[in-house]
Amino acid sequence: MMFGGINSAGASIDAMKHGEASDILLPNQTERVQKVAVDIGGSLAKVVYLTSGPRSQGGRLHFTAFETDNVENCVAFIRSLLDSSSQASTVPDQDQDQDQGDDSDSQSSGQSGHAPVIMATGGGAHRFRDLLSRELGVEIRVEDEMESLTAGLNFLIREVADEVFTYSEDRPMQFVDATADMFPYLLVNIGSGVSILKVTGEDRFERISGTSLGGGTLWGLLHLLTGVRSFDAMLDMTKSGDNTKVDMMVGDIYGSNYGKIGLKATNIASSMGGVYRKTLDKHFDDADIARSLLYMVSNNIGQIAYLNAQLHGIRRIYFGGYFIRGHPLTMHTLSYAINFWSKGQMSALFLRHEGFLGATGAFFKTERDASRTPDTPALELAPDTAAAAAAAVEPPRRRRLSSRGRRAKAYSFTENFSIAGAIANEAVGALGMLDREPSLLPLPQLVNTPGRPYQPDTVDLSQQPQQQEYWISAMERNTNGLLDLAESGALPGCESADARQRLSGFVALYLKHLQRLRERPLAYGAMSVRALLGLREQCLHEVGLEDIFAGVKRRETDAALAALPALLRQADAQPSTEARARLLLHNVLAGNMFDWGSTELRGALAAGALDLERARAKITWRPQFDNTEQFVARVTRGPRFGRAVVFVDNSGADVCLGVLPFARFLLQQGTQVVLAANSRPALNDVTERELAEIVERTGQVDVDLRTALEAGALLVCGTGSSGPCLDLRKLDARLVQQCQSVDLVVIVGMGRAIHSNYHASFSCESLKLAVFKNQMAADAANAQIYDALCMYAPALKSI
């Protein structure tokens, strides 16, 4: 396993076990521990810790847990985290722009000689405080348990996609977007006992109720009755148990349903009540007892939660605490209780990180603590140095072109499943790491309202087994094909033994994830093409393959730029502005055929058998996907656009011969243009840095582009994305700032305009340009392979 700076070798996926880290073990990976928080409950101790390293310069949040009875294992684990990082107590400020202000993220906690502070919460934080301080040799700062719980929940709801879900046996894991109208809500935290909190806003909560019948009750009774010691083993027993053999059911009393008062014959009338009615001498199976007691505890908690929600006029009830640990039967029972008592008007809400609310809240407590004094340093989050370091090595011209501003103080988190574990063996969902990134914000023009909610994914694969199998199989073929490409020399830069070894490791790693998703499609959240493609890029980056198509992109970009002057002359020679606009739109679509992510086109690209004319000839036009003439009329006869943002796709011919000539046309019309490219590599997609270089080079051969560049009318920004698809709710804050006055949104490419954002609406005019290069994607839209998508839409006025 990998703790802090300890290197490990191999590549495997491990389930989370008490006392073990949940990691995929990767070669040559060194992580430096920056901060640790622990939540010690009566039954379990949960640890959240942040590391930084080559793959996670912004920081990476990890989760693991231990049984409190073996708290010495937890202490040893934290000790190993601190020992593995020689600079754990020294987090130097590496921000290049010296913009620190009052950002708690960059407080001077790294003064030599200062010991780190461990944030601790839960009842055990008081009980074991001296032990932790003595064994770890650090200050233990105890944080309020209830405040930590609510802060942790608020963070997870806002930052982690598909964190919240409902559950029942017939409808497992229905994910819920709970970010809108978050408050008020009830948090039912089920640990050894149960606390019920009413939360009405940030930092506004009160404990309104609770019960002593909690996880500890179930654990204790089952140990007394069955002798089993492990809580996981107890829960495992419930799977084969039959509670009707020990419980008294409504049918045992009435012989059938009692419909007049809404009771079914299968409802439990008395937990364990069947024991004395049947025979006191009978031997009862441990599994039957376990299932009965699980129902007893869960039903009681569910009823108490509902009654409190009714009393306080609250409809949203979250269940958290390590008692649940993603166990299907436990969640089903709580859901049944809420649904039964509310007569179907409420649903129980669960969290994939349900056991880590307190530790997560305590972890971030210092970020909001304005009262900390300079002489009490904590092990704070190190500043996000990736953007600052990149800006520091850029030439001044490109730094202006890329419109890099001062470092944003806020940050966002994205779940990374390349290293994935489970909260428990039977958990329905998996937990990834949380990678810290610069602040991600929604596109200002994106329509996302209760009446018209934004869903980035065009097709939800979660409930479509046929499409699930198709896309998983397609990803497997595509992934295995990378080895063939490297073997044939089609991937310059992948010839070395080290690169081949990493590529083989990636293939094994990603295929293992795909197999897990084939068995458990909802393990990593709602399954979509975007999620599968994003996971692939995460796995590539994790094994150290940051950009396997870098050589391909350089070669294709050089060839495309050589052809650019002739293409621009051809466009300028068109007999009318309308004809020029039409040609340039067609060129954007032809250029978009140069997509190494398309299995259908990869062979032709590898053989060099595709040029712009051949690509244009492959494209077909069908009226339901093409309103080119409407946009041509708008852009040539209507009022000029003030500022356009163009989300670009591939490098090479796509951006050089398609997007840039189209952007030049807009610039000639008097429109400012912001080109938005991936912040990190994905397939042969152009990145922000690469696009900035390309624009600089085009300015040397075209006066219009050079003039726009020098005047600041042409900008390049990063999207904050590192995948082939695009979530317009999560864009780099610097790009969002540049888009405030945008009145035309242009989205290019199959990943960004077909797999995602196909149904996206905007408060300004928009244009989606792509080619259906995959048969399943075409079938889902009732299109044909190589049909063009050129869809202009006016601004959505009524929302």
CSV table of C-alpha atoms in Angstrom, one decimal, residues 272-515:
chain,number,residue,atom,x,y,z
A,272,MET,CA,-38.4,-10.9,18.0
A,273,GLY,CA,-42.1,-11.4,19.0
A,274,GLY,CA,-42.3,-14.7,17.1
A,275,VAL,CA,-39.9,-16.4,19.4
A,276,TYR,CA,-42.3,-16.9,22.3
A,277,ARG,CA,-45.3,-17.6,20.1
A,278,LYS,CA,-43.7,-20.5,18.3
A,279,THR,CA,-41.7,-22.3,20.9
A,280,LEU,CA,-39.2,-21.3,23.5
A,281,ASP,CA,-37.2,-24.5,23.0
A,282,LYS,CA,-36.6,-24.1,19.3
A,283,HIS,CA,-33.0,-23.3,18.1
A,284,PHE,CA,-32.9,-20.1,16.1
A,285,ASP,CA,-30.4,-19.5,13.4
A,286,ASP,CA,-27.9,-16.7,13.9
A,287,ALA,CA,-28.6,-15.2,10.5
A,288,ASP,CA,-32.4,-14.9,11.3
A,289,ILE,CA,-31.6,-13.2,14.5
A,290,ALA,CA,-29.2,-10.8,12.8
A,291,ARG,CA,-31.7,-9.8,10.2
A,292,SER,CA,-34.5,-9.3,12.8
A,293,LEU,CA,-32.3,-7.1,14.9
A,294,LEU,CA,-31.1,-5.1,11.9
A,295,TYR,CA,-34.8,-4.4,11.0
A,296,MET,CA,-35.6,-3.5,14.6
A,297,VAL,CA,-32.8,-0.9,14.9
A,298,SER,CA,-33.2,0.5,11.4
A,299,ASN,CA,-37.0,0.8,11.6
A,300,ASN,CA,-36.9,2.6,14.9
A,301,ILE,CA,-34.3,5.1,13.7
A,302,GLY,CA,-36.4,5.6,10.5
A,303,GLN,CA,-39.6,6.3,12.5
A,304,ILE,CA,-37.9,8.7,14.9
A,305,ALA,CA,-36.3,10.5,12.0
A,306,TYR,CA,-39.7,10.9,10.2
A,307,LEU,CA,-41.5,12.1,13.3
A,308,ASN,CA,-38.8,14.8,13.9
A,309,ALA,CA,-39.1,15.9,10.2
A,310,GLN,CA,-42.8,16.2,10.6
A,311,LEU,CA,-42.5,18.1,13.9
A,312,HIS,CA,-40.1,20.7,12.3
A,313,GLY,CA,-41.7,20.9,8.8
A,314,ILE,CA,-38.6,19.4,7.0
A,315,ARG,CA,-38.9,17.2,4.0
A,316,ARG,CA,-35.2,16.3,3.4
A,317,ILE,CA,-33.6,13.7,5.6
A,318,TYR,CA,-30.0,12.6,5.3
A,319,PHE,CA,-28.7,9.4,7.0
A,320,GLY,CA,-25.1,9.3,7.8
A,321,GLY,CA,-22.7,7.5,10.1
A,322,TYR,CA,-20.5,4.5,9.7
A,323,PHE,CA,-23.4,2.2,10.8
A,324,ILE,CA,-24.8,2.4,7.3
A,325,ARG,CA,-21.5,1.8,5.4
A,326,GLY,CA,-23.4,1.4,2.1
A,327,HIS,CA,-25.0,-1.8,3.3
A,328,PRO,CA,-28.0,-2.5,1.0
A,329,LEU,CA,-30.4,-4.1,3.5
A,330,THR,CA,-29.8,-1.3,6.1
A,331,MET,CA,-30.5,1.4,3.5
A,332,HIS,CA,-33.5,-0.4,2.2
A,333,THR,CA,-35.0,-0.7,5.7
A,334,LEU,CA,-34.4,3.0,6.5
A,335,SER,CA,-35.9,3.9,3.1
A,336,TYR,CA,-38.9,1.7,3.7
A,337,ALA,CA,-39.5,3.3,7.1
A,338,ILE,CA,-39.4,6.8,5.7
A,339,ASN,CA,-41.6,5.9,2.8
A,340,PHE,CA,-44.1,4.0,5.0
A,341,TRP,CA,-44.6,6.7,7.6
A,342,SER,CA,-44.6,9.6,5.1
A,343,LYS,CA,-47.1,7.7,2.8
A,344,GLY,CA,-44.6,8.0,0.0
A,345,GLN,CA,-44.1,11.8,0.4
A,346,MET,CA,-40.5,11.6,1.6
A,347,SER,CA,-37.4,9.6,0.7
A,348,ALA,CA,-34.4,8.7,2.8
A,349,LEU,CA,-31.2,10.3,1.4
A,350,PHE,CA,-27.9,8.5,1.7
A,351,LEU,CA,-24.3,9.5,1.1
A,352,ARG,CA,-21.4,7.5,-0.4
A,353,HIS,CA,-19.0,9.1,2.1
A,354,GLU,CA,-21.6,8.7,5.0
A,355,GLY,CA,-19.0,7.5,7.5
A,356,PHE,CA,-16.6,10.4,6.9
A,357,LEU,CA,-18.8,13.5,7.6
A,358,GLY,CA,-17.1,14.3,10.9
A,359,ALA,CA,-13.6,13.8,9.8
A,360,THR,CA,-14.2,15.8,6.6
A,361,GLY,CA,-15.7,18.6,8.5
A,362,ALA,CA,-12.9,18.7,11.0
A,363,PHE,CA,-10.4,18.6,8.2
A,364,PHE,CA,-11.7,21.8,6.7
A,365,LYS,CA,-12.4,23.5,10.0
A,366,THR,CA,-9.1,25.5,10.0
A,367,GLU,CA,-9.9,26.8,6.5
A,368,ARG,CA,-12.8,28.8,8.1
A,369,ASP,CA,-11.2,29.5,11.5
A,370,ALA,CA,-10.4,33.2,11.5
A,371,SER,CA,-9.3,33.2,15.2
A,372,ARG,CA,-6.1,31.2,14.7
A,373,THR,CA,-3.0,33.1,15.8
A,374,PRO,CA,0.4,33.0,14.1
A,375,ASP,CA,2.0,31.2,17.0
A,376,THR,CA,-0.3,28.2,16.8
A,377,PRO,CA,0.4,26.9,13.3
A,378,ALA,CA,-1.6,24.0,11.9
A,379,LEU,CA,-0.8,21.6,9.1
A,380,GLU,CA,-2.7,23.6,6.5
A,381,LEU,CA,-3.4,22.9,2.9
A,382,ALA,CA,-0.5,23.9,0.7
A,383,PRO,CA,-1.3,26.5,-2.0
A,384,ASP,CA,-2.3,25.3,-5.4
A,385,THR,CA,1.1,25.8,-7.1
A,386,ALA,CA,0.4,24.1,-10.5
A,387,ALA,CA,-1.1,27.2,-12.2
A,388,ALA,CA,1.4,29.6,-10.7
A,389,ALA,CA,4.4,27.4,-11.7
A,390,ALA,CA,3.0,27.1,-15.2
A,391,ALA,CA,2.6,30.9,-15.5
A,392,ALA,CA,6.1,31.5,-14.2
A,393,VAL,CA,7.7,29.6,-17.1
A,394,GLU,CA,5.5,31.1,-19.8
A,395,PRO,CA,6.9,33.8,-22.0
A,396,PRO,CA,5.1,37.2,-21.3
A,397,ARG,CA,3.3,37.2,-24.6
A,398,ARG,CA,1.6,33.8,-24.0
A,399,ARG,CA,0.9,34.7,-20.4
A,400,ARG,CA,-1.1,37.7,-21.7
A,401,LEU,CA,-2.7,35.6,-24.4
A,402,SER,CA,-3.8,33.0,-21.9
A,403,SER,CA,-5.2,35.7,-19.7
A,404,ARG,CA,-3.8,34.2,-16.6
A,405,GLY,CA,-4.8,36.3,-13.7
A,406,ARG,CA,-3.9,36.2,-10.0
A,407,ARG,CA,-4.4,32.8,-8.3
A,408,ALA,CA,-7.9,32.2,-7.3
A,409,LYS,CA,-8.3,31.8,-3.5
A,410,ALA,CA,-11.0,29.2,-3.7
A,411,TYR,CA,-10.7,25.7,-5.0
A,412,SER,CA,-12.9,22.8,-6.0
A,413,PHE,CA,-12.6,19.0,-5.7
A,414,THR,CA,-13.1,16.3,-8.3
A,415,GLU,CA,-13.4,12.6,-7.4
A,416,ASN,CA,-10.7,10.5,-8.9
A,417,PHE,CA,-11.6,6.8,-9.2
A,418,SER,CA,-8.3,5.6,-10.6
A,419,ILE,CA,-7.5,4.6,-7.0
A,420,ALA,CA,-10.8,3.3,-5.7
A,421,GLY,CA,-12.0,1.4,-2.6
A,422,ALA,CA,-15.2,0.7,-0.9
A,423,ILE,CA,-16.4,1.8,2.5
A,424,ALA,CA,-17.1,-1.8,3.3
A,425,ASN,CA,-17.2,-5.1,1.5
A,426,GLU,CA,-20.9,-5.0,0.8
A,427,ALA,CA,-21.1,-1.3,0.0
A,428,VAL,CA,-23.1,-0.5,-3.1
A,429,GLY,CA,-20.8,2.4,-4.1
A,430,ALA,CA,-17.1,2.9,-4.2
A,431,LEU,CA,-15.0,5.8,-2.9
A,432,GLY,CA,-12.4,7.5,-4.9
A,433,MET,CA,-9.9,10.2,-3.9
A,434,LEU,CA,-10.8,13.8,-4.1
A,435,ASP,CA,-8.3,15.8,-6.2
A,436,ARG,CA,-8.1,19.5,-5.4
A,437,GLU,CA,-8.3,21.9,-8.4
A,438,PRO,CA,-8.5,25.6,-9.0
A,439,SER,CA,-12.0,27.0,-8.5
A,440,LEU,CA,-14.6,25.6,-10.9
A,441,LEU,CA,-17.7,27.6,-11.6
A,442,PRO,CA,-20.6,27.4,-14.0
A,443,LEU,CA,-20.7,29.1,-17.4
A,444,PRO,CA,-22.7,32.3,-16.8
A,445,GLN,CA,-24.9,31.7,-19.8
A,446,LEU,CA,-25.8,28.1,-18.9
A,447,VAL,CA,-29.5,27.6,-18.2
A,448,ASN,CA,-29.8,25.4,-15.1
A,449,THR,CA,-33.1,26.0,-13.3
A,450,PRO,CA,-35.6,23.8,-11.5
A,451,GLY,CA,-37.8,24.1,-14.6
A,452,ARG,CA,-35.0,23.4,-17.0
A,453,PRO,CA,-32.2,21.5,-15.1
A,454,TYR,CA,-28.9,21.1,-16.8
A,455,GLN,CA,-27.7,17.5,-17.3
A,456,PRO,CA,-24.3,17.3,-19.0
A,457,ASP,CA,-24.7,13.7,-20.1
A,458,THR,CA,-26.8,13.1,-23.2
A,459,VAL,CA,-27.4,9.4,-22.3
A,460,ASP,CA,-27.7,8.0,-18.8
A,461,LEU,CA,-26.3,4.5,-19.1
A,462,SER,CA,-27.2,3.6,-15.5
A,463,GLN,CA,-30.5,2.0,-16.4
A,464,GLN,CA,-29.6,0.8,-19.9
A,465,PRO,CA,-27.8,-2.6,-19.8
A,466,GLN,CA,-27.4,-2.9,-23.5
A,467,GLN,CA,-25.7,0.5,-23.8
A,468,GLN,CA,-23.6,-0.2,-20.7
A,469,GLU,CA,-22.3,-3.4,-22.3
A,470,TYR,CA,-21.7,-1.7,-25.7
A,471,TRP,CA,-19.7,1.2,-24.2
A,472,ILE,CA,-17.7,-0.9,-21.8
A,473,SER,CA,-16.8,-3.3,-24.6
A,474,ALA,CA,-15.9,-0.3,-26.9
A,475,MET,CA,-13.7,1.1,-24.2
A,476,GLU,CA,-12.0,-2.3,-23.8
A,477,ARG,CA,-11.3,-2.5,-27.5
A,478,ASN,CA,-10.1,1.1,-27.7
A,479,THR,CA,-7.8,0.6,-24.7
A,480,ASN,CA,-6.3,-2.6,-26.1
A,481,GLY,CA,-5.8,-0.8,-29.4
A,482,LEU,CA,-3.4,1.6,-27.7
A,483,LEU,CA,-0.9,-1.2,-27.3
A,484,ASP,CA,-1.1,-1.9,-31.0
A,485,LEU,CA,-0.6,1.7,-31.9
A,486,ALA,CA,2.5,1.9,-29.7
A,487,GLU,CA,3.8,-1.3,-31.1
A,488,SER,CA,3.4,0.0,-34.7
A,489,GLY,CA,5.2,3.2,-33.9
A,490,ALA,CA,2.0,5.4,-34.3
A,491,LEU,CA,2.5,6.9,-30.9
A,492,PRO,CA,5.8,8.9,-31.0
A,493,GLY,CA,7.3,9.1,-27.5
A,494,CYS,CA,5.9,5.7,-26.4
A,495,GLU,CA,8.9,3.7,-27.8
A,496,SER,CA,10.9,3.4,-24.6
A,497,ALA,CA,10.7,0.4,-22.3
A,498,ASP,CA,9.5,2.7,-19.5
A,499,ALA,CA,6.7,4.1,-21.6
A,500,ARG,CA,5.7,0.7,-22.8
A,501,GLN,CA,5.6,-0.6,-19.2
A,502,ARG,CA,3.5,2.3,-18.1
A,503,LEU,CA,1.2,1.8,-21.0
A,504,SER,CA,0.8,-1.9,-20.2
A,505,GLY,CA,0.1,-0.9,-16.6
A,506,PHE,CA,-2.6,1.6,-17.7
A,507,VAL,CA,-4.3,-1.0,-19.8
A,508,ALA,CA,-4.4,-3.5,-17.0
A,509,LEU,CA,-5.6,-0.9,-14.5
A,510,TYR,CA,-8.4,0.6,-16.7
A,511,LEU,CA,-9.6,-2.8,-17.9
A,512,LYS,CA,-9.9,-3.8,-14.2
A,513,HIS,CA,-12.1,-0.8,-13.6
A,514,LEU,CA,-14.2,-1.6,-16.6
A,515,GLN,CA,-14.7,-5.1,-15.3
